[in-house]
């Protein structure tokens, strides 16, 4: 089995690359293979003929996307559209990752994959455009919406909290979601490619549980024994609006893939303990 990974230097790409040890793996950083250069991507796919293309390349600067809309859409939508066409042309299964930010956050129950989308920031809009392109153009694909991604490496909330010198921290309570470990996602993708082909389509993958950023910070502080003073605040000014509630239902994922997702606390412990 041949697997090509784009964006292999990012948080998710790194985690998946480390996990897929039993396949013929071709990993490319965003500099080595820029997905916005469609002809280079096509040349690589034509040469390697992978069974899977796992796209981990993305524009993820949520706030900056408000002023760099064109760049966000170029990477998250236009490039993904071309990638879907190339995957279909060479009969590769495309695995792509989207976000909880495709929802507006006005629900008070977990979002289902088929629920109405209505992003409230440019990042979410660009990711939704990428989803729609894949659904139209790819013949074999899995789209997995994930949320609040973190890992023991890369730039994310967990690494910031565990490395900052600040002892007094103000963390918002106004956003509720499901923290999800990149290592957890990587284990799941390993399971997916062993089970495929299954029901292609759009799915949610998040570790179980719902917390605010403040509550997540408290849990990290407790389990990692950071001894920081964490204070709750209602609001923190950002350029981009965030959904107040973006918890996603994973029952379809668990049913189709016969995969039991873990509570976020268990996955967090694994990250802290280096498992």
Tab-separated table of C-alpha atoms in Angstrom:
chain	number	residue	atom	x	y	z
A	1	UNK	CA	0.000	0.000	0.000
A	2	UNK	CA	1.312	3.418	-0.997
A	3	UNK	CA	0.375	6.524	0.987
A	4	UNK	CA	1.265	10.105	0.044
A	5	UNK	CA	1.036	12.751	2.769
A	6	UNK	CA	1.012	16.477	2.031
A	7	UNK	CA	1.790	18.982	4.767
A	8	UNK	CA	3.836	16.343	6.564
A	9	UNK	CA	5.646	18.975	8.621
A	10	UNK	CA	2.485	20.217	10.349
A	11	UNK	CA	1.014	18.954	13.583
A	12	UNK	CA	-1.363	16.458	12.000
A	13	UNK	CA	0.996	15.459	9.202
A	14	UNK	CA	3.766	14.750	11.697
A	15	UNK	CA	1.513	12.604	13.879
A	16	UNK	CA	0.141	10.579	10.976
A	17	UNK	CA	3.570	10.115	9.385
A	18	UNK	CA	4.916	8.693	12.649
A	19	UNK	CA	1.949	6.327	13.000
A	20	UNK	CA	1.864	4.820	9.503
A	21	UNK	CA	4.891	2.557	9.812
A	22	UNK	CA	3.500	-0.467	7.981
A	23	UNK	CA	2.902	1.174	4.585
A	24	UNK	CA	5.041	2.527	1.762
A	25	UNK	CA	5.018	6.145	2.845
A	26	UNK	CA	5.828	9.253	0.818
A	27	UNK	CA	5.831	12.382	2.968
A	28	UNK	CA	6.194	15.934	1.710
A	29	UNK	CA	6.423	19.136	3.689
A	30	UNK	CA	4.560	22.152	2.407
A	31	UNK	CA	7.826	23.490	0.973
A	32	UNK	CA	8.680	20.202	-0.740
A	33	UNK	CA	5.231	19.918	-2.305
A	34	UNK	CA	3.137	23.071	-2.371
A	35	UNK	CA	-0.455	21.959	-2.965
A	36	UNK	CA	-1.224	25.295	-4.629
A	37	UNK	CA	1.066	24.186	-7.488
A	38	UNK	CA	-1.329	21.737	-9.097
A	39	UNK	CA	1.040	20.646	-11.880
A	40	UNK	CA	3.693	19.630	-9.352
A	41	UNK	CA	1.152	17.684	-7.314
A	42	UNK	CA	-0.052	15.935	-10.463
A	43	UNK	CA	3.507	15.052	-11.465
A	44	UNK	CA	4.168	13.542	-8.045
A	45	UNK	CA	0.931	11.547	-7.977
A	46	UNK	CA	1.445	10.335	-11.550
A	47	UNK	CA	4.939	9.186	-10.650
A	48	UNK	CA	4.193	7.520	-7.296
A	49	UNK	CA	0.644	6.273	-7.976
A	50	UNK	CA	-0.392	6.252	-4.285
A	51	UNK	CA	-3.412	4.319	-3.048
A	52	UNK	CA	-4.104	7.150	-0.615
A	53	UNK	CA	-3.490	10.867	-0.605
A	54	UNK	CA	-3.724	12.228	2.927
A	55	UNK	CA	-3.954	16.000	2.772
A	56	UNK	CA	-2.625	17.595	5.934
A	57	UNK	CA	-1.688	20.852	4.225
A	58	UNK	CA	-3.888	23.760	5.243
A	59	UNK	CA	-4.050	27.428	6.050
A	60	UNK	CA	-4.902	27.434	9.758
A	61	UNK	CA	-4.278	31.021	10.955
A	62	UNK	CA	-7.860	31.729	11.979
A	63	UNK	CA	-7.423	35.392	12.865
A	64	UNK	CA	-5.032	36.229	10.047
A	65	UNK	CA	-7.456	34.727	7.535
A	66	UNK	CA	-9.757	37.685	8.123
A	67	UNK	CA	-7.247	39.903	6.302
A	68	UNK	CA	-5.688	37.164	4.145
A	69	UNK	CA	-8.928	35.748	2.764
A	70	UNK	CA	-7.508	35.191	-0.716
A	71	UNK	CA	-4.574	33.176	0.623
A	72	UNK	CA	-6.814	31.099	2.902
A	73	UNK	CA	-9.139	30.207	0.021
A	74	UNK	CA	-6.209	29.510	-2.312
A	75	UNK	CA	-4.868	26.833	0.041
A	76	UNK	CA	-8.031	25.510	1.703
A	77	UNK	CA	-10.378	25.595	-1.278
A	78	UNK	CA	-8.800	26.091	-4.724
A	79	UNK	CA	-5.824	23.800	-4.079
A	80	UNK	CA	-8.098	21.195	-2.490
A	81	UNK	CA	-10.349	21.315	-5.558
A	82	UNK	CA	-7.362	20.489	-7.782
A	83	UNK	CA	-6.245	17.780	-5.360
A	84	UNK	CA	-9.672	16.149	-5.545
A	85	UNK	CA	-9.488	16.135	-9.345
A	86	UNK	CA	-6.005	14.607	-9.308
A	87	UNK	CA	-7.016	11.931	-6.790
A	88	UNK	CA	-9.970	10.961	-8.984
A	89	UNK	CA	-7.831	10.958	-12.140
A	90	UNK	CA	-5.351	8.489	-10.623
A	91	UNK	CA	-7.911	6.458	-8.659
A	92	UNK	CA	-6.472	7.396	-5.267
A	93	UNK	CA	-8.567	7.652	-2.120
A	94	UNK	CA	-8.384	11.187	-0.736
A	95	UNK	CA	-8.369	11.711	3.024
A	96	UNK	CA	-8.935	15.338	3.958
A	97	UNK	CA	-9.447	17.206	7.227
A	98	UNK	CA	-11.899	19.995	7.889
A	99	UNK	CA	-13.031	21.853	10.978
A	100	UNK	CA	-15.771	22.523	13.511
A	101	UNK	CA	-15.562	26.144	12.376
A	102	UNK	CA	-17.900	25.377	9.466
A	103	UNK	CA	-20.694	25.771	12.047
A	104	UNK	CA	-21.962	29.053	13.513
A	105	UNK	CA	-22.103	27.771	17.097
A	106	UNK	CA	-25.763	28.599	17.755
A	107	UNK	CA	-26.714	24.989	18.521
A	108	UNK	CA	-26.885	23.595	22.039
A	109	UNK	CA	-26.566	19.946	21.007
A	110	UNK	CA	-23.664	18.271	19.166
A	111	UNK	CA	-23.591	18.922	15.437
A	112	UNK	CA	-24.230	16.037	13.042
A	113	UNK	CA	-22.295	15.800	9.735
A	114	UNK	CA	-25.457	16.602	7.780
A	115	UNK	CA	-26.397	19.673	9.843
A	116	UNK	CA	-26.576	23.053	8.138
A	117	UNK	CA	-23.227	24.811	7.910
A	118	UNK	CA	-22.837	28.544	8.378
A	119	UNK	CA	-19.257	29.625	9.112
A	120	UNK	CA	-18.790	32.933	10.909
A	121	UNK	CA	-15.159	33.504	9.946
A	122	UNK	CA	-13.107	33.350	6.749
A	123	UNK	CA	-11.105	30.325	7.870
A	124	UNK	CA	-14.294	28.301	8.352
A	125	UNK	CA	-15.650	29.529	5.026
A	126	UNK	CA	-12.486	28.473	3.199
A	127	UNK	CA	-12.547	25.014	4.758
A	128	UNK	CA	-16.205	24.570	3.873
A	129	UNK	CA	-15.450	25.495	0.262
A	130	UNK	CA	-12.792	22.775	0.229
A	131	UNK	CA	-15.291	20.226	1.549
A	132	UNK	CA	-17.798	21.053	-1.162
A	133	UNK	CA	-15.180	20.773	-3.906
A	134	UNK	CA	-14.197	17.285	-2.757
A	135	UNK	CA	-17.798	16.132	-2.560
A	136	UNK	CA	-18.348	17.196	-6.176
A	137	UNK	CA	-15.047	16.106	-7.749
A	138	UNK	CA	-13.557	13.191	-5.815
A	139	UNK	CA	-14.805	9.678	-6.448
A	140	UNK	CA	-13.258	8.052	-3.373
A	141	UNK	CA	-12.841	10.280	-0.343
A	142	UNK	CA	-13.133	10.693	3.395
A	143	UNK	CA	-13.530	14.144	4.914
A	144	UNK	CA	-13.002	14.232	8.662
A	145	UNK	CA	-14.009	17.339	10.563
A	146	UNK	CA	-11.821	17.711	13.646
A	147	UNK	CA	-11.681	20.334	16.387
A	148	UNK	CA	-9.364	22.001	18.905
A	149	UNK	CA	-6.391	20.004	17.653
A	150	UNK	CA	-3.335	19.737	19.890
A	151	UNK	CA	-0.183	17.640	20.218
A	152	UNK	CA	3.036	17.566	22.268
A	153	UNK	CA	4.735	19.249	19.297
A	154	UNK	CA	3.958	22.134	16.961
A	155	UNK	CA	2.165	25.364	17.726
A	156	UNK	CA	-1.062	24.729	19.625
A	157	UNK	CA	-2.868	25.455	22.891
A	158	UNK	CA	-1.260	22.547	24.749
A	159	UNK	CA	2.331	23.405	23.843
A	160	UNK	CA	1.705	27.071	24.604
A	161	UNK	CA	0.256	26.339	28.024
A	162	UNK	CA	2.968	23.861	28.985
A	163	UNK	CA	5.894	26.045	27.875
A	164	UNK	CA	4.852	29.618	28.657
A	165	UNK	CA	6.671	31.387	31.489
A	166	UNK	CA	3.467	33.169	32.455
A	167	UNK	CA	2.046	32.046	35.793
A	168	UNK	CA	-1.151	34.106	35.689
A	169	UNK	CA	-3.320	33.139	32.712
A	170	UNK	CA	-6.723	34.413	31.609
A	171	UNK	CA	-8.622	31.813	29.562
A	172	UNK	CA	-12.053	32.177	27.969
A	173	UNK	CA	-15.158	30.342	29.076
A	174	UNK	CA	-17.305	31.536	26.163
A	175	UNK	CA	-16.297	28.816	23.688
A	176	UNK	CA	-17.212	25.155	24.163
A	177	UNK	CA	-15.821	22.330	22.062
A	178	UNK	CA	-13.973	19.015	22.057
A	179	UNK	CA	-10.176	19.051	22.433
A	180	UNK	CA	-8.734	16.425	20.094
A	181	UNK	CA	-5.255	14.941	20.153
A	182	UNK	CA	-3.410	14.725	16.834
A	183	UNK	CA	-2.061	11.387	18.076
A	184	UNK	CA	-5.631	10.173	18.509
A	185	UNK	CA	-6.452	11.243	14.935
A	186	UNK	CA	-3.325	9.469	13.647
A	187	UNK	CA	-4.340	6.205	15.312
A	188	UNK	CA	-7.762	6.499	13.733
A	189	UNK	CA	-6.362	7.139	10.245
A	190	UNK	CA	-4.208	4.033	10.633
A	191	UNK	CA	-7.430	2.132	11.371
A	192	UNK	CA	-9.241	3.705	8.394
A	193	UNK	CA	-6.721	2.675	5.762
A	194	UNK	CA	-6.731	-0.885	7.106
A	195	UNK	CA	-10.553	-1.049	6.889
A	196	UNK	CA	-11.073	0.738	3.560
A	197	UNK	CA	-13.075	0.656	1.389
A	198	UNK	CA	-15.987	1.603	3.561
A	199	UNK	CA	-18.695	4.212	3.146
A	200	UNK	CA	-16.999	7.232	1.574
A	201	UNK	CA	-18.172	10.637	2.679
A	202	UNK	CA	-18.132	13.261	5.419
A	203	UNK	CA	-17.522	12.389	9.070
A	204	UNK	CA	-16.770	13.947	12.432
A	205	UNK	CA	-13.762	12.862	14.463
A	206	UNK	CA	-13.217	14.397	17.887
A	207	UNK	CA	-12.210	12.963	21.217
A	208	UNK	CA	-15.240	12.573	23.469
A	209	UNK	CA	-16.208	15.325	25.858
A	210	UNK	CA	-17.110	19.000	25.801
A	211	UNK	CA	-15.303	21.746	27.705
A	212	UNK	CA	-14.508	25.418	27.477
A	213	UNK	CA	-10.939	26.536	26.802
A	214	UNK	CA	-10.805	27.499	30.477
A	215	UNK	CA	-11.828	24.000	31.581
A	216	UNK	CA	-9.367	22.431	29.164
A	217	UNK	CA	-6.600	24.623	30.570
A	218	UNK	CA	-7.514	23.543	34.105
A	219	UNK	CA	-7.306	19.883	33.090
A	220	UNK	CA	-3.890	20.341	31.450
A	221	UNK	CA	-2.704	22.267	34.493
A	222	UNK	CA	-3.871	19.456	36.775
A	223	UNK	CA	-2.597	16.454	34.812
A	224	UNK	CA	0.738	18.031	33.828
A	225	UNK	CA	1.193	19.477	37.323
A	226	UNK	CA	2.000	22.925	35.959
A	227	UNK	CA	0.936	24.810	39.082
A	228	UNK	CA	-0.239	27.841	37.092
A	229	UNK	CA	-2.920	30.257	38.228
A	230	UNK	CA	-5.665	30.078	35.632
A	231	UNK	CA	-8.498	32.588	35.685
A	232	UNK	CA	-11.779	32.492	33.803
A	233	UNK	CA	-12.733	35.383	31.517
A	234	UNK	CA	-15.896	35.773	29.465
A	235	UNK	CA	-14.281	37.154	26.364
A	236	UNK	CA	-10.905	37.615	24.745
A	237	UNK	CA	-10.653	40.011	21.776
A	238	UNK	CA	-9.735	38.315	18.481
A	239	UNK	CA	-9.927	39.376	14.851
A	240	UNK	CA	-12.071	36.398	13.893
A	241	UNK	CA	-15.300	35.360	15.567
A	242	UNK	CA	-15.400	31.818	16.932
A	243	UNK	CA	-18.472	29.602	17.329
A	244	UNK	CA	-19.625	29.619	20.952
A	245	UNK	CA	-20.518	25.928	20.759
A	246	UNK	CA	-18.856	23.600	18.255
A	247	UNK	CA	-19.177	20.134	19.781
A	248	UNK	CA	-19.595	17.515	17.036
A	249	UNK	CA	-21.408	14.191	17.150
A	250	UNK	CA	-19.215	11.193	16.224
A	251	UNK	CA	-21.801	8.390	16.276
A	252	UNK	CA	-21.714	7.963	12.476
A	253	UNK	CA	-17.919	7.633	12.547
A	254	UNK	CA	-17.989	5.064	15.327
A	255	UNK	CA	-20.730	3.043	13.629
A	256	UNK	CA	-19.267	2.978	10.104
A	257	UNK	CA	-15.647	2.423	11.095
A	258	UNK	CA	-16.386	0.196	14.117
A	259	UNK	CA	-14.114	2.424	16.158
A	260	UNK	CA	-14.613	3.484	19.756
A	261	UNK	CA	-13.419	7.018	20.448
A	262	UNK	CA	-11.871	7.846	23.818
A	263	UNK	CA	-12.673	10.636	26.279
A	264	UNK	CA	-10.461	13.652	25.725
A	265	UNK	CA	-9.063	13.269	29.261
A	266	UNK	CA	-7.629	9.831	28.382
A	267	UNK	CA	-6.025	11.132	25.190
A	268	UNK	CA	-4.631	14.124	27.085
A	269	UNK	CA	-3.040	11.811	29.643
A	270	UNK	CA	-1.383	9.869	26.812
A	271	UNK	CA	0.081	13.076	25.413
A	272	UNK	CA	1.397	14.163	28.801
A	273	UNK	CA	2.863	10.743	29.566
A	274	UNK	CA	4.439	10.509	26.114
A	275	UNK	CA	2.562	7.362	25.095
